[in-house]
């Protein structure tokens, strides 16, 4: 349907263009060159507007998509010229036929370029969410304050060096917020021990005895940050849950702001770091490249947001419905929908201990983000396969033609052997990528539990 609309626009474009040239030459008495240029310009404008509004119904930025559209037309035009020239010089066709031949690449490039480049959609639901958020922000001032029952989830893996300080600071924060009337007095912090090999769990148990705000959850073995986090999120009570790392890199002051946003009706509040000053150049660079890549692959993700966020009980309940084993919370949460807002904070250096995210784990998480949420790599295989087949088909025809009609046919070694390697390589690549998804399907179908809780410091206040 889109293609038909595009072709119709092409016809309209041609008619309008020719009509304008005719008008310009005979009524406005313009020169041949200038009236041609004028006609072409009007034609391009008309086809741009029609294609944007009607063919592709696109919400892309008008100026940028117009520039992209011009670029597409330019490329298509060059391809057209080349085809016509090639046809004329090699096949000795009549000019009408070679012109007709040139229309094929012109249309193909024009259509694909318009569809995937010039009029590509902006970030899907983002504009809608932004609007909703603005509307809610207006309500913000007029609401009366209410006490919130908050749970904080802190995943801990070998964190004995920072834990006492973290507990200290979180306890003070809770006391402060309770005194201020923002939290109920049964708000507390859940420390999820992710199978640590040091004294982390012992510390949690000891602190839980003396400190009323400390609760402990111990996983039976190390399952990784994302799973530890999920274990906490799905187990704790509380009408709002905030997740934060144990290492005090995320500014705890943002918690009060998150609560304020929650109080006026936001179900998800993302903590977003305002700068990456404390990160190395390498981490910065790879992070930016990664966000770009995800955007290209169509994965929705909040820029510069890690796992520091507030979620309401409704969001947690929705999250429970997601049964996947390959967990990438940063990708799942935006998919849940709900009204969201953002709180900015400065990210500090790790308070003590060393990072539990070495390069290898970082790469694994990045890969998870792509393969768990995007089918683009899979679709790319199909496209690549199509393209390669078309090219080899064309080359085959060309080879036959050289053989039949010219004297230049060399009994070539390269033309026989190179394609074999070329295709072999591509096939291997494709197989590898398909295997990647297959392995995902394999793990998902097993439906294993994603975490097993060994014990907790108290039973009565958790939904076990
Ligand atoms: N973590 C975890 N399990 C793991 C690795 C990390 O629970 O297997 C926790 C860790 O204790 C910390 C959080 O995940 O609270 C983030 O880890 P880290 O600060 O080391 O990562 P970075 O900030 O360096 O990316
Ligand atoms: Mg950290």
Short mmCIF file of C-alpha atoms and ligand atoms in Angstrom, two decimals:
data_model
loop_
_atom_site.label_atom_id
_atom_site.label_comp_id
_atom_site.label_asym_id
_atom_site.label_seq_id
_atom_site.Cartn_x
_atom_site.Cartn_y
_atom_site.Cartn_z
CA UNK A 1 0.00 0.00 0.00
CA UNK A 2 2.76 2.42 0.98
CA UNK A 3 4.57 1.62 -2.24
CA UNK A 4 1.45 2.28 -4.30
CA UNK A 5 0.95 5.59 -2.53
CA UNK A 6 4.60 6.42 -3.18
CA UNK A 7 4.22 5.63 -6.89
CA UNK A 8 1.05 7.75 -7.11
CA UNK A 9 2.91 10.63 -5.50
CA UNK A 10 5.61 10.10 -8.12
CA UNK A 11 3.03 10.47 -10.90
CA UNK A 12 1.56 13.59 -9.28
CA UNK A 13 5.07 14.93 -8.85
CA UNK A 14 5.87 14.46 -12.52
CA UNK A 15 2.61 16.06 -13.64
CA UNK A 16 3.01 19.03 -11.31
CA UNK A 17 6.65 19.42 -12.35
CA UNK A 18 5.86 19.34 -16.09
CA UNK A 19 2.87 21.63 -15.60
CA UNK A 20 4.98 24.15 -13.73
CA UNK A 21 7.68 24.08 -16.40
CA UNK A 22 5.02 24.65 -19.06
CA UNK A 23 3.50 27.54 -17.10
CA UNK A 24 6.87 29.09 -16.39
CA UNK A 25 7.97 28.94 -20.01
CA UNK A 26 4.82 30.06 -21.78
CA UNK A 27 3.10 32.34 -19.29
CA UNK A 28 5.96 33.74 -17.23
CA UNK A 29 8.32 33.76 -20.21
CA UNK A 30 11.18 32.29 -18.19
CA UNK A 31 14.27 30.72 -19.78
CA UNK A 32 14.49 26.98 -20.41
CA UNK A 33 17.01 26.27 -17.65
CA UNK A 34 15.36 28.40 -14.97
CA UNK A 35 11.87 27.12 -15.70
CA UNK A 36 13.13 23.55 -15.58
CA UNK A 37 14.78 24.23 -12.23
CA UNK A 38 11.63 25.97 -11.01
CA UNK A 39 9.44 23.07 -12.10
CA UNK A 40 11.72 20.53 -10.53
CA UNK A 41 11.82 22.48 -7.26
CA UNK A 42 8.04 22.75 -7.06
CA UNK A 43 7.74 19.05 -7.90
CA UNK A 44 10.13 18.11 -5.09
CA UNK A 45 8.28 20.27 -2.56
CA UNK A 46 4.91 18.84 -3.51
CA UNK A 47 6.16 15.27 -3.40
CA UNK A 48 7.87 15.89 -0.07
CA UNK A 49 4.70 17.19 1.56
CA UNK A 50 2.54 14.44 0.04
CA UNK A 51 4.98 11.69 1.01
CA UNK A 52 5.42 12.97 4.53
CA UNK A 53 1.74 13.51 5.31
CA UNK A 54 0.10 10.88 3.17
CA UNK A 55 2.45 8.11 2.03
CA UNK A 56 4.41 7.61 5.24
CA UNK A 57 2.29 9.64 7.69
CA UNK A 58 5.52 10.58 9.44
CA UNK A 59 6.08 12.73 12.53
CA UNK A 60 9.73 13.35 11.66
CA UNK A 61 11.15 16.88 12.00
CA UNK A 62 10.11 18.72 8.81
CA UNK A 63 13.40 20.50 8.04
CA UNK A 64 15.65 17.54 8.79
CA UNK A 65 13.50 15.09 6.93
CA UNK A 66 13.37 17.46 3.95
CA UNK A 67 17.17 17.60 3.86
CA UNK A 68 17.32 13.81 4.13
CA UNK A 69 14.71 13.55 1.39
CA UNK A 70 16.82 15.74 -0.92
CA UNK A 71 19.81 13.51 -0.24
CA UNK A 72 17.79 10.40 -1.10
CA UNK A 73 16.59 11.97 -4.34
CA UNK A 74 20.16 12.94 -5.23
CA UNK A 75 21.42 9.40 -4.70
CA UNK A 76 18.46 7.97 -6.61
CA UNK A 77 19.08 10.41 -9.46
CA UNK A 78 22.76 9.47 -9.69
CA UNK A 79 21.80 5.78 -9.76
CA UNK A 80 19.27 6.55 -12.49
CA UNK A 81 21.87 8.40 -14.62
CA UNK A 82 24.43 5.65 -14.15
CA UNK A 83 21.96 2.96 -15.18
CA UNK A 84 20.93 4.87 -18.29
CA UNK A 85 24.55 5.55 -19.23
CA UNK A 86 25.50 1.94 -18.60
CA UNK A 87 22.57 0.63 -20.62
CA UNK A 88 23.36 2.97 -23.49
CA UNK A 89 27.06 2.23 -23.66
CA UNK A 90 26.89 -1.55 -23.23
CA UNK A 91 23.66 -2.68 -24.80
CA UNK A 92 23.04 -0.20 -27.57
CA UNK A 93 19.35 0.05 -26.65
CA UNK A 94 16.97 2.67 -27.90
CA UNK A 95 16.87 5.72 -25.61
CA UNK A 96 13.30 5.14 -24.40
CA UNK A 97 14.07 1.65 -23.22
CA UNK A 98 17.20 2.70 -21.37
CA UNK A 99 15.30 5.59 -19.77
CA UNK A 100 12.65 3.11 -18.64
CA UNK A 101 15.37 0.87 -17.26
CA UNK A 102 16.76 3.78 -15.26
CA UNK A 103 13.42 4.33 -13.53
CA UNK A 104 13.72 1.05 -11.63
CA UNK A 105 16.72 1.94 -9.43
CA UNK A 106 15.40 5.50 -9.14
CA UNK A 107 12.12 4.28 -7.70
CA UNK A 108 13.68 1.59 -5.53
CA UNK A 109 16.24 3.92 -3.93
CA UNK A 110 13.71 6.71 -3.65
CA UNK A 111 11.18 4.52 -1.90
CA UNK A 112 13.53 2.69 0.47
CA UNK A 113 15.45 5.88 1.25
CA UNK A 114 12.23 7.77 1.99
CA UNK A 115 10.82 5.04 4.11
CA UNK A 116 13.84 4.15 6.24
CA UNK A 117 15.83 7.37 6.14
CA UNK A 118 14.00 10.54 5.21
CA UNK A 119 10.71 9.90 7.01
CA UNK A 120 11.77 7.52 9.73
CA UNK A 121 9.70 7.78 12.87
CA UNK A 122 10.84 9.52 15.95
CA UNK A 123 11.13 7.71 19.26
CA UNK A 124 7.69 6.02 19.27
CA UNK A 125 5.85 6.64 22.51
CA UNK A 126 8.32 9.14 23.93
CA UNK A 127 6.54 12.31 22.76
CA UNK A 128 3.22 11.03 24.13
CA UNK A 129 4.78 10.23 27.50
CA UNK A 130 6.41 13.66 27.59
CA UNK A 131 3.06 15.33 27.03
CA UNK A 132 1.42 13.34 29.79
CA UNK A 133 4.28 14.22 32.11
CA UNK A 134 3.93 17.92 31.42
CA UNK A 135 0.24 17.76 32.17
CA UNK A 136 0.92 16.10 35.51
CA UNK A 137 3.66 18.52 36.41
CA UNK A 138 1.07 21.28 36.35
CA UNK A 139 -0.94 19.46 39.02
CA UNK A 140 2.16 19.09 41.18
CA UNK A 141 1.90 22.23 43.27
CA UNK A 142 -1.71 21.79 44.28
CA UNK A 143 -1.47 18.41 46.02
CA UNK A 144 -1.51 17.77 49.74
CA UNK A 145 1.34 15.74 51.20
CA UNK A 146 0.74 12.17 52.34
CA UNK A 147 3.01 9.71 54.16
CA UNK A 148 4.49 6.99 51.95
CA UNK A 149 5.47 3.49 52.97
CA UNK A 150 8.81 3.06 51.23
CA UNK A 151 11.08 0.07 50.72
CA UNK A 152 14.61 0.47 49.45
CA UNK A 153 16.31 -2.47 47.73
CA UNK A 154 20.10 -2.68 47.80
CA UNK A 155 21.84 -5.55 45.98
CA UNK A 156 25.16 -6.40 47.64
CA UNK A 157 27.91 -8.60 46.31
CA UNK A 158 31.11 -8.70 48.37
CA UNK A 159 30.38 -5.28 49.79
CA UNK A 160 31.71 -5.64 53.36
CA UNK A 161 33.93 -2.59 52.83
CA UNK A 162 31.07 -0.16 52.12
CA UNK A 163 28.13 -1.80 53.80
CA UNK A 164 28.45 -0.24 57.29
CA UNK A 165 28.66 3.22 55.76
CA UNK A 166 25.75 2.53 53.39
CA UNK A 167 23.57 1.28 56.23
CA UNK A 168 24.50 4.30 58.32
CA UNK A 169 23.62 6.79 55.60
CA UNK A 170 20.39 5.11 54.53
CA UNK A 171 19.25 4.85 58.14
CA UNK A 172 19.88 8.54 58.69
CA UNK A 173 18.05 9.38 55.51
CA UNK A 174 15.01 7.33 56.50
CA UNK A 175 14.94 8.86 59.99
CA UNK A 176 15.14 12.31 58.44
CA UNK A 177 12.33 11.64 55.97
CA UNK A 178 10.12 10.07 58.66
CA UNK A 179 10.69 13.07 60.90
CA UNK A 180 9.76 15.31 57.99
CA UNK A 181 6.46 13.47 57.64
CA UNK A 182 7.19 12.11 54.17
CA UNK A 183 7.56 8.43 55.12
CA UNK A 184 5.67 6.09 57.41
CA UNK A 185 7.70 4.72 60.30
CA UNK A 186 7.62 1.16 58.97
CA UNK A 187 9.59 2.10 55.85
CA UNK A 188 12.83 0.13 55.67
CA UNK A 189 15.81 -0.98 53.60
CA UNK A 190 16.23 -4.51 52.20
CA UNK A 191 19.81 -5.63 51.62
CA UNK A 192 19.92 -8.47 49.10
CA UNK A 193 23.07 -10.53 49.53
CA UNK A 194 23.89 -11.91 46.10
CA UNK A 195 25.85 -14.94 47.28
CA UNK A 196 28.80 -12.93 48.58
CA UNK A 197 31.96 -14.76 49.51
CA UNK A 198 33.02 -12.25 52.17
CA UNK A 199 31.32 -11.20 55.43
CA UNK A 200 28.51 -9.25 53.75
CA UNK A 201 25.69 -11.49 55.01
CA UNK A 202 27.10 -11.68 58.55
CA UNK A 203 27.19 -7.90 58.63
CA UNK A 204 23.59 -7.66 57.40
CA UNK A 205 22.42 -10.13 60.06
CA UNK A 206 24.24 -8.31 62.84
CA UNK A 207 22.93 -4.92 61.78
CA UNK A 208 19.39 -6.25 61.46
CA UNK A 209 19.44 -7.15 65.17
CA UNK A 210 20.14 -3.62 66.32
CA UNK A 211 18.82 -1.46 63.50
CA UNK A 212 15.06 -1.50 62.89
CA UNK A 213 15.44 -0.21 59.35
CA UNK A 214 17.63 -3.10 58.19
CA UNK A 215 16.14 -6.22 56.59
CA UNK A 216 18.22 -8.92 54.91
CA UNK A 217 17.55 -11.26 51.99
CA UNK A 218 20.15 -13.88 51.14
CA UNK A 219 20.22 -15.54 47.74
CA UNK A 220 21.44 -19.11 47.70
CA UNK A 221 24.30 -18.23 45.33
CA UNK A 222 25.60 -15.42 43.14
CA UNK A 223 23.07 -14.71 40.39
CA UNK A 224 24.32 -11.35 39.19
CA UNK A 225 23.22 -7.79 39.85
CA UNK A 226 20.00 -7.87 37.74
CA UNK A 227 18.67 -11.03 39.36
CA UNK A 228 19.57 -9.88 42.86
CA UNK A 229 17.72 -6.66 42.18
CA UNK A 230 14.67 -8.51 40.90
CA UNK A 231 14.69 -10.81 43.92
CA UNK A 232 14.47 -7.73 46.14
CA UNK A 233 11.87 -5.91 44.04
CA UNK A 234 9.50 -8.86 43.88
CA UNK A 235 9.83 -9.80 47.54
CA UNK A 236 9.56 -6.62 49.55
CA UNK A 237 6.38 -4.95 50.75
CA UNK A 238 5.79 -1.22 50.63
CA UNK A 239 3.71 0.93 48.28
CA UNK A 240 6.80 2.35 46.63
CA UNK A 241 10.16 0.69 46.07
CA UNK A 242 13.47 2.34 45.28
CA UNK A 243 16.47 0.36 44.05
CA UNK A 244 19.97 1.68 44.60
CA UNK A 245 23.50 0.22 44.48
CA UNK A 246 25.37 -0.53 47.68
CA UNK A 247 28.49 1.43 46.77
CA UNK A 248 27.08 4.95 47.41
CA UNK A 249 27.87 6.09 43.87
CA UNK A 250 24.31 7.27 43.42
CA UNK A 251 23.50 10.42 45.36
CA UNK A 252 21.02 9.44 48.09
CA UNK A 253 19.64 12.97 48.19
CA UNK A 254 17.76 12.13 44.99
CA UNK A 255 15.51 9.80 46.99
CA UNK A 256 13.59 12.70 48.50
CA UNK A 257 12.98 14.15 45.04
CA UNK A 258 11.84 10.76 43.77
CA UNK A 259 9.33 10.56 46.63
CA UNK A 260 8.01 14.02 45.81
CA UNK A 261 7.45 12.96 42.21
CA UNK A 262 5.78 9.75 43.34
CA UNK A 263 3.51 11.71 45.69
CA UNK A 264 2.11 13.72 42.78
CA UNK A 265 1.32 10.63 40.74
CA UNK A 266 4.34 9.36 38.87
CA UNK A 267 4.55 5.59 38.97
CA UNK A 268 8.17 5.39 37.84
CA UNK A 269 10.87 7.90 38.69
CA UNK A 270 14.18 7.37 36.90
CA UNK A 271 17.41 8.52 38.48
CA UNK A 272 19.54 9.90 35.67
CA UNK A 273 23.12 11.00 36.16
CA UNK A 274 23.62 14.56 35.03
CA UNK A 275 27.24 14.07 33.99
CA UNK A 276 29.76 11.29 33.62
CA UNK A 277 32.69 13.18 35.03
CA UNK A 278 33.72 10.42 37.41
CA UNK A 279 33.80 7.76 34.69
CA UNK A 280 36.83 6.98 32.58
CA UNK A 281 37.01 8.14 28.97
CA UNK A 282 36.63 4.54 27.83
CA UNK A 283 33.45 3.97 29.86
CA UNK A 284 31.98 7.25 28.62
CA UNK A 285 32.71 6.53 25.01
CA UNK A 286 31.41 2.97 25.06
CA UNK A 287 28.30 4.05 26.95
CA UNK A 288 27.37 6.70 24.40
CA UNK A 289 28.06 4.36 21.48
CA UNK A 290 25.91 1.75 23.17
CA UNK A 291 22.92 4.06 23.70
CA UNK A 292 23.11 5.05 20.03
CA UNK A 293 23.22 1.43 18.94
CA UNK A 294 20.21 0.56 21.09
CA UNK A 295 18.27 3.47 19.62
CA UNK A 296 19.04 2.24 16.09
CA UNK A 297 17.88 -1.24 17.06
CA UNK A 298 14.61 0.18 18.31
CA UNK A 299 15.18 -0.60 21.99
CA UNK A 300 13.61 1.97 24.25
CA UNK A 301 15.89 2.97 27.06
CA UNK A 302 16.42 6.00 29.31
CA UNK A 303 19.68 7.75 28.49
CA UNK A 304 22.27 7.72 31.30
CA UNK A 305 19.99 5.85 33.66
CA UNK A 306 21.28 2.80 35.50
CA UNK A 307 19.23 0.91 38.08
CA UNK A 308 18.56 3.79 40.47
CA UNK A 309 14.80 4.29 40.28
CA UNK A 310 11.52 4.42 42.14
CA UNK A 311 8.63 2.14 41.23
CA UNK A 312 5.10 2.06 42.59
CA UNK A 313 3.37 -1.10 43.72
CA UNK A 314 1.41 -1.17 40.45
CA UNK A 315 4.63 -1.17 38.45
CA UNK A 316 6.09 -3.98 40.55
CA UNK A 317 2.94 -6.02 39.97
CA UNK A 318 3.27 -5.47 36.25
CA UNK A 319 6.92 -6.42 36.41
CA UNK A 320 5.95 -9.74 37.98
CA UNK A 321 4.20 -10.69 34.75
CA UNK A 322 7.49 -10.64 32.87
CA UNK A 323 8.78 -14.19 33.14
CA UNK A 324 11.98 -13.86 31.19
CA UNK A 325 15.21 -15.37 32.34
CA UNK A 326 17.50 -13.10 30.30
CA UNK A 327 16.97 -10.08 32.44
CA UNK A 328 17.67 -6.48 31.41
CA UNK A 329 15.59 -4.34 33.75
CA UNK A 330 16.55 -1.08 32.06
CA UNK A 331 14.83 -2.31 28.92
CA UNK A 332 11.79 -3.86 30.60
CA UNK A 333 10.77 -0.96 32.83
CA UNK A 334 10.17 1.57 30.00
CA UNK A 335 8.08 -1.11 28.27
CA UNK A 336 5.73 -1.26 31.24
CA UNK A 337 4.40 2.19 30.44
CA UNK A 338 2.87 4.25 33.33
CA UNK A 339 3.58 7.90 33.97
CA UNK A 340 7.24 8.52 34.57
CA UNK A 341 9.50 11.37 35.53
CA UNK A 342 13.23 11.90 35.84
CA UNK A 343 15.38 13.08 38.72
CA UNK A 344 18.94 14.19 37.94
CA UNK A 345 21.90 13.58 40.24
CA UNK A 346 25.68 13.66 40.21
CA UNK A 347 27.32 10.27 40.25
CA UNK A 348 30.24 9.96 42.65
CA UNK A 349 33.21 7.64 42.83
CA UNK A 350 32.69 4.29 44.50
CA UNK A 351 32.87 4.88 48.28
CA UNK A 352 35.00 1.80 49.03
CA UNK A 353 35.74 -1.63 47.62
CA UNK A 354 36.11 -2.26 43.90
CA UNK A 355 33.70 -2.46 41.00
CA UNK A 356 31.83 -5.74 40.68
CA UNK A 357 31.27 -4.99 37.01
CA UNK A 358 34.42 -5.90 35.13
CA UNK A 359 34.52 -5.39 31.36
CA UNK A 360 33.34 -8.91 30.74
CA UNK A 361 30.15 -8.49 32.79
CA UNK A 362 29.57 -5.07 31.20
CA UNK A 363 29.75 -6.55 27.71
CA UNK A 364 27.44 -9.37 28.75
CA UNK A 365 24.85 -6.88 30.02
CA UNK A 366 25.16 -4.81 26.85
CA UNK A 367 24.63 -7.87 24.68
CA UNK A 368 21.67 -8.85 26.84
CA UNK A 369 20.11 -5.47 26.17
CA UNK A 370 20.26 -5.94 22.43
CA UNK A 371 19.32 -9.57 22.02
CA UNK A 372 16.55 -9.55 24.63
CA UNK A 373 14.72 -6.60 23.12
CA UNK A 374 15.48 -6.27 19.45
CA UNK A 375 14.75 -8.39 16.43
CA UNK A 376 16.71 -6.07 14.18
CA UNK A 377 19.75 -8.39 13.93
CA UNK A 378 17.46 -11.22 12.85
CA UNK A 379 15.73 -9.05 10.27
CA UNK A 380 19.10 -7.81 9.05
CA UNK A 381 19.98 -11.38 8.11
CA UNK A 382 16.97 -11.56 5.82
CA UNK A 383 17.81 -8.23 4.24
CA UNK A 384 21.45 -9.14 3.82
CA UNK A 385 20.51 -12.49 2.31
CA UNK A 386 18.18 -10.80 -0.16
CA UNK A 387 20.75 -8.22 -1.15
CA UNK A 388 23.51 -10.77 -1.65
CA UNK A 389 21.27 -13.02 -3.72
CA UNK A 390 20.24 -10.10 -5.91
CA UNK A 391 23.84 -9.02 -6.44
CA UNK A 392 24.98 -12.53 -7.31
CA UNK A 393 22.03 -12.90 -9.68
CA UNK A 394 23.01 -9.70 -11.45
CA UNK A 395 26.64 -10.75 -11.61
CA UNK A 396 25.62 -14.11 -13.06
CA UNK A 397 23.63 -12.47 -15.82
CA UNK A 398 26.53 -10.15 -16.53
CA UNK A 399 28.95 -13.09 -16.74
CA UNK A 400 26.69 -14.95 -19.16
CA UNK A 401 26.38 -11.85 -21.27
CA UNK A 402 30.16 -11.35 -21.38
CA UNK A 403 30.55 -14.96 -22.38
CA UNK A 404 27.94 -14.88 -25.13
CA UNK A 405 28.39 -11.48 -26.73
CA UNK A 406 32.03 -10.46 -26.19
CA UNK A 407 35.47 -11.84 -26.69
CA UNK A 408 36.62 -10.84 -23.20
CA UNK A 409 35.51 -13.90 -21.24
CA UNK A 410 38.48 -15.13 -19.24
CA UNK A 411 38.20 -18.57 -17.75
CA UNK A 412 38.46 -16.96 -14.32
CA UNK A 413 39.66 -18.49 -11.17
CA UNK A 414 38.74 -15.53 -8.99
CA UNK A 415 35.15 -15.35 -10.19
CA UNK A 416 34.60 -18.98 -9.22
CA UNK A 417 36.46 -19.18 -5.96
CA UNK A 418 35.87 -15.74 -4.41
CA UNK A 419 32.08 -15.98 -4.28
CA UNK A 420 32.35 -19.30 -2.51
CA UNK A 421 34.38 -17.74 0.26
CA UNK A 422 32.25 -14.65 0.32
CA UNK A 423 28.99 -16.51 0.64
CA UNK A 424 30.50 -19.00 3.04
CA UNK A 425 31.54 -16.16 5.32
CA UNK A 426 28.15 -14.51 5.24
CA UNK A 427 26.37 -17.76 5.89
CA UNK A 428 28.54 -18.44 8.89
CA UNK A 429 27.86 -14.99 10.24
CA UNK A 430 24.14 -15.46 9.84
CA UNK A 431 24.19 -18.87 11.42
CA UNK A 432 26.09 -17.48 14.37
CA UNK A 433 23.55 -14.74 14.92
CA UNK A 434 20.64 -17.14 14.66
CA UNK A 435 22.33 -19.37 17.16
CA UNK A 436 22.41 -16.42 19.54
CA UNK A 437 18.64 -16.13 19.47
CA UNK A 438 18.15 -19.84 19.58
CA UNK A 439 20.12 -20.04 22.77
CA UNK A 440 17.81 -17.40 24.21
CA UNK A 441 14.73 -19.39 23.26
CA UNK A 442 16.34 -22.39 24.83
CA UNK A 443 16.91 -20.72 28.16
CA UNK A 444 13.49 -19.06 28.16
CA UNK A 445 11.61 -22.28 27.52
CA UNK A 446 13.20 -23.93 30.51
CA UNK A 447 11.31 -21.52 32.78
CA UNK A 448 13.70 -21.91 35.65
CA UNK A 449 13.18 -19.76 38.72
CA UNK A 450 15.31 -16.69 38.42
CA UNK A 451 16.35 -16.64 42.04
CA UNK A 452 15.92 -18.72 45.15
CA UNK A 453 15.79 -17.05 48.52
CA UNK A 454 17.60 -19.00 51.18
CA UNK A 455 16.56 -17.05 54.25
CA UNK A 456 15.51 -13.61 55.43
CA UNK A 457 15.93 -11.80 58.72
CA UNK A 458 12.19 -11.63 59.33
CA UNK A 459 9.26 -13.34 57.62
CA UNK A 460 6.17 -11.46 58.59
CA UNK A 461 6.65 -8.36 56.45
CA UNK A 462 7.61 -9.92 53.13
CA UNK A 463 5.38 -11.49 50.55
CA UNK A 464 7.02 -14.88 50.61
N1 LIG B 1 26.24 -6.62 42.40
C1 LIG B 1 25.50 -7.76 42.69
N2 LIG B 1 25.85 -8.94 42.09
C2 LIG B 1 26.90 -9.05 41.21
C3 LIG B 1 27.62 -7.86 40.88
C4 LIG B 1 27.25 -6.67 41.49
O1 LIG B 1 24.56 -7.72 43.47
O2 LIG B 1 27.18 -10.14 40.72
C5 LIG B 1 25.84 -5.33 43.04
C6 LIG B 1 26.97 -4.59 43.75
O3 LIG B 1 27.11 -5.04 45.06
C7 LIG B 1 26.52 -3.15 43.68
C8 LIG B 1 25.74 -3.09 42.37
O4 LIG B 1 25.45 -4.45 42.01
O5 LIG B 1 25.63 -2.83 44.74
C9 LIG B 1 26.52 -2.42 41.26
O6 LIG B 1 27.81 -2.97 41.13
P1 LIG B 1 29.11 -2.05 40.97
O7 LIG B 1 28.96 -0.82 41.78
O8 LIG B 1 30.31 -2.88 41.27
O9 LIG B 1 29.05 -1.71 39.42
P2 LIG B 1 29.58 -0.35 38.72
O10 LIG B 1 28.99 0.80 39.46
O11 LIG B 1 31.05 -0.38 38.80
O12 LIG B 1 29.06 -0.44 37.31
MG1 LIG B 2 29.02 1.14 41.33
#
